[in-house]
Short mmCIF file of C-alpha atoms in Angstrom, two decimals:
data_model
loop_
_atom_site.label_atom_id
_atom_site.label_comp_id
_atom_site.label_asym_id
_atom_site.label_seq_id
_atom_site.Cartn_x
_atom_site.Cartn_y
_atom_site.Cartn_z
CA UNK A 11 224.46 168.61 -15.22
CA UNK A 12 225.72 166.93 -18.77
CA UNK A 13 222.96 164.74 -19.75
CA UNK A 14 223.14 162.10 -22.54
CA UNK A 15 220.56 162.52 -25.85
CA UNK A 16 218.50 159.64 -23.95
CA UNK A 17 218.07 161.85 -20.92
CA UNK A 18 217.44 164.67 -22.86
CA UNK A 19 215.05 163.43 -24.96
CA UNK A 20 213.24 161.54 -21.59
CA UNK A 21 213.09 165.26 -19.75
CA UNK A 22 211.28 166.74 -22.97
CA UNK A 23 208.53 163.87 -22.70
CA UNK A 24 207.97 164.63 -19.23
CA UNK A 25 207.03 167.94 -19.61
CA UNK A 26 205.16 167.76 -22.98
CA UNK A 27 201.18 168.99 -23.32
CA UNK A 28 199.32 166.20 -24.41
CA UNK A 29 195.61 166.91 -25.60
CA UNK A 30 192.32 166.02 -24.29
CA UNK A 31 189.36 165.73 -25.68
CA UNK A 32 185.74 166.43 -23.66
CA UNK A 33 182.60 165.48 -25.07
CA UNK A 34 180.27 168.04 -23.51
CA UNK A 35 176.93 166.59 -24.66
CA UNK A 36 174.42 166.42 -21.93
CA UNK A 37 177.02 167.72 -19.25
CA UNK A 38 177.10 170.28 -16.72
CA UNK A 39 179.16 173.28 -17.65
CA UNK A 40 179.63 174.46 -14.53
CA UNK A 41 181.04 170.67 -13.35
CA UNK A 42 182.79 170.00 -16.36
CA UNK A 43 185.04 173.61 -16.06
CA UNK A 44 186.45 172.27 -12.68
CA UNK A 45 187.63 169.25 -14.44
CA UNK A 46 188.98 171.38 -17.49
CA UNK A 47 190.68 173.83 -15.58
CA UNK A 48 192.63 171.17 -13.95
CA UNK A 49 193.58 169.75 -16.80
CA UNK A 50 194.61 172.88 -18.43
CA UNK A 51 197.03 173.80 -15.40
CA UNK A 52 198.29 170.04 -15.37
CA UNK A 53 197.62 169.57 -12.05
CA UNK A 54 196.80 165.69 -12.76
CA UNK A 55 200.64 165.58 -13.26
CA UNK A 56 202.84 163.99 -10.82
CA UNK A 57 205.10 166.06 -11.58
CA UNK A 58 202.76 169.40 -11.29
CA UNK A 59 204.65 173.11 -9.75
CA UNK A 60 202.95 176.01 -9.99
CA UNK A 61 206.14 177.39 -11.17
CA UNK A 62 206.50 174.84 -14.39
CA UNK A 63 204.06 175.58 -16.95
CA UNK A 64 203.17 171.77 -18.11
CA UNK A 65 199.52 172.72 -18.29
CA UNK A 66 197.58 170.16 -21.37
CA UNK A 67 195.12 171.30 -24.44
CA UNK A 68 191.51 170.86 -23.89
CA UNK A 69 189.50 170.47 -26.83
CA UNK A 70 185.75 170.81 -25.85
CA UNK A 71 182.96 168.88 -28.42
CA UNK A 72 179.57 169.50 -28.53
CA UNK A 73 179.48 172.54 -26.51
CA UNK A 74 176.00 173.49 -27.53
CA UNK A 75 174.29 170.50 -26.37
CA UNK A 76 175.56 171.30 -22.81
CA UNK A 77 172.58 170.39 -19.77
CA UNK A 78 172.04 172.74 -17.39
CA UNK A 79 169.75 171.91 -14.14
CA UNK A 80 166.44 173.20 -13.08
CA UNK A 81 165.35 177.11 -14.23
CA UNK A 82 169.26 178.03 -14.61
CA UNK A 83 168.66 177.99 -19.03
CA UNK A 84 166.40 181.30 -17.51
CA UNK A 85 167.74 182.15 -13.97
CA UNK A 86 171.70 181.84 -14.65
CA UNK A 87 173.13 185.24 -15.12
CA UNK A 88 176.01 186.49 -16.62
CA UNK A 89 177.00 190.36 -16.16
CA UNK A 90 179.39 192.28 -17.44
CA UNK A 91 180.47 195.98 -17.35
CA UNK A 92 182.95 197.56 -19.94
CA UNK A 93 183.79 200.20 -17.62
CA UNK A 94 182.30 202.76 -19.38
CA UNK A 95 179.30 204.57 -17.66
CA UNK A 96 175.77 202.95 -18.63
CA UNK A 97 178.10 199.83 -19.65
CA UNK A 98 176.59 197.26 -17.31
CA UNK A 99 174.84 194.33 -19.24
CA UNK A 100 172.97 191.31 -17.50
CA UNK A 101 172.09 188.05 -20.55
CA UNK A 102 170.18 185.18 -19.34
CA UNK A 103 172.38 181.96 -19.87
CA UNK A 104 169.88 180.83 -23.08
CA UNK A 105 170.77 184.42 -24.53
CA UNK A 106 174.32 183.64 -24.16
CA UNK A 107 173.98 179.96 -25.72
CA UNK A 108 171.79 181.44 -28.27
CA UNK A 109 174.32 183.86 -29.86
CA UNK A 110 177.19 181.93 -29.01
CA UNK A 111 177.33 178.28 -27.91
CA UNK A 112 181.02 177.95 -26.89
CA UNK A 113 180.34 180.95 -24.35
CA UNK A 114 179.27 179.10 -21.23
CA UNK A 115 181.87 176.55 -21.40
CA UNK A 116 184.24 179.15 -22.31
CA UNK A 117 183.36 181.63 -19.24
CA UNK A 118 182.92 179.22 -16.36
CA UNK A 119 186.30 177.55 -17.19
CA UNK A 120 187.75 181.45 -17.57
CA UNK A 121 186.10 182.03 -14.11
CA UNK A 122 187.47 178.60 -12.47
CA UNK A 123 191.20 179.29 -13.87
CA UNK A 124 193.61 181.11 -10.76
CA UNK A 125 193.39 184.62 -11.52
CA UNK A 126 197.15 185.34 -12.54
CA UNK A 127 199.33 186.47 -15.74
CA UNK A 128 199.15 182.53 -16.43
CA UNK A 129 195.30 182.57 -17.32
CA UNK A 130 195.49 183.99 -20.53
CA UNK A 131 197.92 181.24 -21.92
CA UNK A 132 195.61 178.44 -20.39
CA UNK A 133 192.93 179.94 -22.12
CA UNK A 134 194.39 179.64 -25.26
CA UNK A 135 195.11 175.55 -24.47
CA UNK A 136 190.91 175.43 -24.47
CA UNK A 137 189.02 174.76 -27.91
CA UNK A 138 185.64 174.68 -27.42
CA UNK A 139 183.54 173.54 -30.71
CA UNK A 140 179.98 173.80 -30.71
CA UNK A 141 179.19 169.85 -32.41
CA UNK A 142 181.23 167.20 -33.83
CA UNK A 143 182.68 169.36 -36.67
CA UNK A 144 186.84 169.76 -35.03
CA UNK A 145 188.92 170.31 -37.85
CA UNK A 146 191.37 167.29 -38.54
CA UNK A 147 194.48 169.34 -37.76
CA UNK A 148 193.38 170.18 -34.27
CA UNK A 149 191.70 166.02 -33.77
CA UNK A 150 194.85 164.83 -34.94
CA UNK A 151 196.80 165.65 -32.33
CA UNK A 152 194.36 164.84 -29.40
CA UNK A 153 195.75 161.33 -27.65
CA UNK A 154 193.02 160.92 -24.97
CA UNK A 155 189.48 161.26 -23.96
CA UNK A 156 188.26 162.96 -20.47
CA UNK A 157 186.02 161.11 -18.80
CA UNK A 158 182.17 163.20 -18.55
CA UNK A 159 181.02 164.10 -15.07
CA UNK A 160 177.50 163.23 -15.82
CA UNK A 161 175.73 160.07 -17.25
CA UNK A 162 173.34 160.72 -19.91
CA UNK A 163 169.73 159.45 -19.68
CA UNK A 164 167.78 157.74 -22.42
CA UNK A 165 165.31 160.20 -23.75
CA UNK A 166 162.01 158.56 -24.91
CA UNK A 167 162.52 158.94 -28.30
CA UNK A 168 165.37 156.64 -27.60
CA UNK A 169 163.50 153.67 -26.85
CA UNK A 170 162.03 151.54 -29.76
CA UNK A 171 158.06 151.43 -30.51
CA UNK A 172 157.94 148.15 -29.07
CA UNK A 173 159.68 148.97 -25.85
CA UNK A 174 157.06 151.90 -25.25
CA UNK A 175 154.30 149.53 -26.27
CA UNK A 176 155.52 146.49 -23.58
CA UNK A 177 155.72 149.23 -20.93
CA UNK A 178 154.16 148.07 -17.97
CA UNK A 179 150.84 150.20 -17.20
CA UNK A 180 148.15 150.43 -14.35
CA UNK A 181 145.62 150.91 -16.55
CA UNK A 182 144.63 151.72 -19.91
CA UNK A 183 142.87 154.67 -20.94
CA UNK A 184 139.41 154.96 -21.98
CA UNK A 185 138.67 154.93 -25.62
CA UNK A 186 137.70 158.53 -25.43
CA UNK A 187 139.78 160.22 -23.70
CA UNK A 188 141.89 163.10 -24.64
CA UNK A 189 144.85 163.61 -23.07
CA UNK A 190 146.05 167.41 -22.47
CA UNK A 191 148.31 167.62 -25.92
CA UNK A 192 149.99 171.08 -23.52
CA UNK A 193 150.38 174.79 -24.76
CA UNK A 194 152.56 175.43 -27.57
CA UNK A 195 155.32 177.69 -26.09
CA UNK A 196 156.24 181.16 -27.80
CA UNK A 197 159.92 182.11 -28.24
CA UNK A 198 161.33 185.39 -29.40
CA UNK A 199 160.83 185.95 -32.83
CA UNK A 200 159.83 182.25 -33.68
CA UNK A 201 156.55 180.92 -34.93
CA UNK A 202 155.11 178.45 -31.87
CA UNK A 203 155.99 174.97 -32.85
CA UNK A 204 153.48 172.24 -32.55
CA UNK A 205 154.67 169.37 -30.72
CA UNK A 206 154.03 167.29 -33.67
CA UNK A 207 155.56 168.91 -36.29
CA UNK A 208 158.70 169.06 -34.17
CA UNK A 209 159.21 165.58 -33.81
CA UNK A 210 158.97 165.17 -37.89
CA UNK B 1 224.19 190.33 -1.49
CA UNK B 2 225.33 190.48 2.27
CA UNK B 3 223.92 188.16 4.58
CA UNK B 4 222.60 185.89 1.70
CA UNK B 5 223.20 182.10 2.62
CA UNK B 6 223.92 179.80 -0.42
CA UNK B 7 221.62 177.17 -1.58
CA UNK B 8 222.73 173.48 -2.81
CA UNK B 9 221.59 170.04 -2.16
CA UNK B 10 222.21 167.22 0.30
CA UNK B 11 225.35 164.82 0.25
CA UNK B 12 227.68 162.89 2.25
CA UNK B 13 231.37 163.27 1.52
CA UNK B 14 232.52 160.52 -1.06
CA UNK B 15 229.63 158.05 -0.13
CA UNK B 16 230.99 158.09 3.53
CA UNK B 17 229.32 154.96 5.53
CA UNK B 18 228.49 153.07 2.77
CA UNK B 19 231.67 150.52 3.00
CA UNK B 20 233.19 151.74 6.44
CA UNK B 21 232.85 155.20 8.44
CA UNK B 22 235.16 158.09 8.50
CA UNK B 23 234.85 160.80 11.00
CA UNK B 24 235.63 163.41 9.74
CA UNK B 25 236.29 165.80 12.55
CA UNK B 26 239.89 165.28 12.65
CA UNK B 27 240.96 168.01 15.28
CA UNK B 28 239.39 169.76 17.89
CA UNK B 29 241.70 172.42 19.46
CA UNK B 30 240.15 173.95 22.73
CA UNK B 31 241.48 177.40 23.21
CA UNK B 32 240.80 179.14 26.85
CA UNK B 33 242.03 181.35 29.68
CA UNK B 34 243.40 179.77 32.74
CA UNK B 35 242.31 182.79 35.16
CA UNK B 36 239.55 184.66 33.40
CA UNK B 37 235.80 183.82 34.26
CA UNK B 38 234.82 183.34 31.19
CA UNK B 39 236.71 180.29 30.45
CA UNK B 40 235.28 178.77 33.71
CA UNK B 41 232.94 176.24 32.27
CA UNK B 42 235.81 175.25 29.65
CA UNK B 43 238.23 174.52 32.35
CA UNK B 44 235.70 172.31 33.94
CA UNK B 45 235.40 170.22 31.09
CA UNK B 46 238.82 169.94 30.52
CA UNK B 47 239.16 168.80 34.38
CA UNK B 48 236.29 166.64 34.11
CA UNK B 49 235.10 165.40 30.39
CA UNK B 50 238.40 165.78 28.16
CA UNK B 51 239.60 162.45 29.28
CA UNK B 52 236.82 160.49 28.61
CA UNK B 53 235.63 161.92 25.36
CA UNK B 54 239.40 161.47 23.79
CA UNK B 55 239.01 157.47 25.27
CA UNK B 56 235.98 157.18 23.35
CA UNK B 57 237.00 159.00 20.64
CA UNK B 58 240.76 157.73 19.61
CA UNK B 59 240.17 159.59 15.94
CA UNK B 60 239.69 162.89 17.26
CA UNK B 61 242.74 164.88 18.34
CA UNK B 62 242.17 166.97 20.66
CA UNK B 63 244.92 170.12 21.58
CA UNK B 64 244.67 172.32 24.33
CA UNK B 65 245.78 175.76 23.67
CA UNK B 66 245.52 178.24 26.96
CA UNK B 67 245.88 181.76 25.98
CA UNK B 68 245.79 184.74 29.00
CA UNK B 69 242.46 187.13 28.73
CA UNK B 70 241.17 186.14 25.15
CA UNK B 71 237.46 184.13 24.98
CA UNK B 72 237.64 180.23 24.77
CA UNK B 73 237.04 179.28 21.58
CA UNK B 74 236.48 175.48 20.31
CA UNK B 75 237.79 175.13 16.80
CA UNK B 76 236.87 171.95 14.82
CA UNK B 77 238.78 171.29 11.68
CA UNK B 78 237.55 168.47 9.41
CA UNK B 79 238.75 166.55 6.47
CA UNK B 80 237.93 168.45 3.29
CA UNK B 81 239.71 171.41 5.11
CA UNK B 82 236.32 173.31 6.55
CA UNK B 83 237.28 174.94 9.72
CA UNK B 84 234.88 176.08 12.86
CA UNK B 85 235.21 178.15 15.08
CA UNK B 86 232.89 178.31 18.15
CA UNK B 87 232.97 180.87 21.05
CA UNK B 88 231.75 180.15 23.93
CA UNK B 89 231.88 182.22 26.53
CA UNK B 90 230.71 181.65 29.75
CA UNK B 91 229.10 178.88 28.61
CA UNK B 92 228.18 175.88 31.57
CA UNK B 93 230.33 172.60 31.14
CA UNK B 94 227.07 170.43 30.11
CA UNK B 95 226.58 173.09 27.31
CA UNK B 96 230.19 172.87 26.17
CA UNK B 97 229.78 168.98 26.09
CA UNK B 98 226.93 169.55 23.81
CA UNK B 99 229.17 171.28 21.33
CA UNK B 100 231.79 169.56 21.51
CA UNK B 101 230.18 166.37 20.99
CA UNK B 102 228.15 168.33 17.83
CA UNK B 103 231.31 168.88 15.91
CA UNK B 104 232.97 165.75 16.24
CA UNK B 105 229.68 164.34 14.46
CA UNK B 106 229.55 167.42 12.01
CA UNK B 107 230.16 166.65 8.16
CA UNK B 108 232.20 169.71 7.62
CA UNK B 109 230.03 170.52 4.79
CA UNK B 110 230.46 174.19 4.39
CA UNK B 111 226.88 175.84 6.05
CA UNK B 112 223.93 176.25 3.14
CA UNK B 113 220.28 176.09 2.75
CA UNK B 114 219.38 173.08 1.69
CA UNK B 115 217.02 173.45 -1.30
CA UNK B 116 215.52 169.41 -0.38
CA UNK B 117 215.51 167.93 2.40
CA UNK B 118 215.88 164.48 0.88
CA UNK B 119 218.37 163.08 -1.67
CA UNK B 120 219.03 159.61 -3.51
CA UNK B 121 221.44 158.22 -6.12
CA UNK B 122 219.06 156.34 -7.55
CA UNK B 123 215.72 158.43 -8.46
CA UNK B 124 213.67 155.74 -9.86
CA UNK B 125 213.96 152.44 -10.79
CA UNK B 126 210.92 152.84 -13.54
CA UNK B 127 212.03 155.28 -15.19
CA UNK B 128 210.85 159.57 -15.49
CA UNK B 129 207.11 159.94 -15.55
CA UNK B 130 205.77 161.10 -18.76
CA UNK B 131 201.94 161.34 -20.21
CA UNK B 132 201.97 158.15 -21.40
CA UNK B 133 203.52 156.15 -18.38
CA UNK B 134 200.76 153.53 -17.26
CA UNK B 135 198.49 154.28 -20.45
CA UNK B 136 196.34 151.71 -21.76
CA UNK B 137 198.37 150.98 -25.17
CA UNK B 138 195.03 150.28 -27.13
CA UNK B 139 195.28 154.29 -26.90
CA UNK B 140 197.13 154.03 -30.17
CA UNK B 141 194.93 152.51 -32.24
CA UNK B 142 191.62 154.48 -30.41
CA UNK B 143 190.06 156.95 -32.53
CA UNK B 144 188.67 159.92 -30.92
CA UNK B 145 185.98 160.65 -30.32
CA UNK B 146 185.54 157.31 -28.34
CA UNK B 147 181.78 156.80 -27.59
CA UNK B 148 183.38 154.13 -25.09
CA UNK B 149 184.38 156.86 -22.76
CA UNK B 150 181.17 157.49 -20.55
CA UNK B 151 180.07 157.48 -16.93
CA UNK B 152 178.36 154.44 -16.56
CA UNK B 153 174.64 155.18 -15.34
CA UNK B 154 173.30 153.14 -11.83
CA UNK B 155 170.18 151.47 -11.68
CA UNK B 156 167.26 153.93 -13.15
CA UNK B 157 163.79 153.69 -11.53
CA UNK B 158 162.56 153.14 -14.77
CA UNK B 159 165.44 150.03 -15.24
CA UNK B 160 163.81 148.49 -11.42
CA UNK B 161 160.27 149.01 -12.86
CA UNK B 162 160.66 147.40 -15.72
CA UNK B 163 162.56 144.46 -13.77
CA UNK B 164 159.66 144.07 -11.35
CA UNK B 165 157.35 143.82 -14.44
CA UNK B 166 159.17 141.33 -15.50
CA UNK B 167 159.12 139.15 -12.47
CA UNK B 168 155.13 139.61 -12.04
CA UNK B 169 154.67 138.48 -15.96
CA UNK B 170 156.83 135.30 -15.64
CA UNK B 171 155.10 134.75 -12.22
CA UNK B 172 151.42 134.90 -13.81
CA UNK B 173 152.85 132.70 -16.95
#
């Protein structure tokens, strides 16, 4: 069919790749890949086939301060094999964050995409950066923001002296009493931290 | 590529209906035996049906062409110059009404799979979707990241504490 420039130029819109940008701070990685994955196959298009490749760019912020639920920092575990004999490897998920905090994000979305010759290229449409650092070429072309699956909590230190203070008690304790300051915990080739020292 | 059907799309002939109707089954020739069995259920539609289907239908010519010991054959020849022919032997008169009355409503569009089952001259109205169809325009003036963009959190229990506090101190003031 002879199309005009207009047309032309209105059929190259449609099927552009816009970029997104998620903001995975205090979100579940395993939620948040669902959502990514769609976008990155453009199935929120109207116009979605699985045979047009209209899939958008994903760029992931703040992947290290991702939330995971209960025991899963300890009990998640992520295996791999590199086919060789004796090439089996289990890491706990805080090993993986530890050495490389895009990797969660990174491997649930891998695991969510459809398992075809297309995966690699959506792959590539994912940038994952581990704060607020994106380089300005790669913000500069994102146009809109995902929405995060989670709402984030106030954490105590949040709330202002006064607010703590005007919290409503039961009681007050005795003059004399000592509450249980808790066990300083012992990582992996870290001195223990005192509680105090880490708030400073 | 034997025995592949070709493909195409949906379409009247030249916008036919929209002012007035054309049918465009022009001729029906019915071709049969005047002896042979097989032409039995043809004759009887001749004897019985031709007259009133040509009453109803004074656009459609119908010709009659008897030929000794060859199948009857209904051939249907339409305006764009598509041609059918249908063989139907030994075929009951009710079934040869059937027919008969199918290809006096047939197009004569030229047999294909259609590749949609739904067509339109006018698409849309709005115009092609693209990303930014139904957008919120302060998009362009947004940076990113927006700190706006956040799941708003219900009711804590530490929000309805802190509410019922509130009540019991203006209630003892």
């Amino acid at each position: 069919m002879i199309q005009s420039p207009n047309q032309r130029v209105l059929q190259w819109a449609t099927f552009a790749r816009i970029w997104w940008l998620y903001d995975a701070h205090m979100q579940c990685p395993f939620k948040s890949s669902n959502k990514i994955a769609h976008y990155l196959q453009g199935k929120h298009k109207p116009v979605y086939h699985p045979l047009s490749q209209i899939g958008d760019h994903v760029v992931v912020i703040n992947s290290r301060h991702i939330a995971l639920r209960d025991d899963l920092w300890r009990t998640f575990i992520f295996s791999s094999h590199t086919g060789y004999r004796r090439g089996f490897t289990q890491r706990r998920a805080w090993v993986v964050h530890e050495e490389d905090p895009t990797e969660i994000i990174r491997k649930s979305v891998y695991s969510r995409l459809p398992g075809n010759l297309l995966r690699k290229g959506h792959m590539a449409r994912l940038h994952i950066y581990p704060d607020e650092n994106v380089p300005p070429d790669i913000l500069k072309n994102v146009t809109d923001q995902l929405y995060p699956i989670l709402s984030i909590p106030k954490r105590l230190d949040q709330y202002t002296e006064e607010e703590v203070r005007n919290f409503p008690k039961l009681f007050d304790w005795p003059e004399d009493h000592k509450l249980h300051p808790g066990k300083p915990v012992e990582r992996r080739g870290k001195k223990p931290v005192k509680a105090s020292e880490e708030n400073t | 590529m034997a025995g592949r059907i070709p493909s195409g799309f949906i379409k009247s002939a030249l916008h036919n209906g929209v002012g007035r109707y054309v049918n465009q089954c022009q001729r029906i020739t019915l071709k049969f035996c005047k002896e042979h069995g097989d032409s039995r259920g043809m004759r009887d539609f001749i004897e019985q049906e031709l007259l009133d289907f040509t009453r109803s239908n004074p656009g459609v010519v119908m010709y009659l062409q008897p030929r000794r010991h060859r199948k009857p054959v209904i051939v249907a020849e339409y305006l764009n110059g598509y041609k059918e022919n249908l063989y139907v032997p030994n075929y009951p008169k009710d079934e040869i009404c059937k027919w008969v009355e199918h290809l006096r409503c047939k197009q004569g569009m030229t047999p294909m799979r259609l590749r949609k089952y739904q067509h339109t001259d006018n698409p849309s109205i709005q115009g092609i979707w693209n990303p930014f169809t139904n957008k919120d325009p302060s998009a362009n003036v947004t940076t990113y990241p927006n700190p706006n963009v956040r799941v708003s959190a219900p009711e804590s229990a530490t929000d309805r504490l802190l509410k019922l506090a509130q009540e019991l101190r203006e209630k003892d003031n």
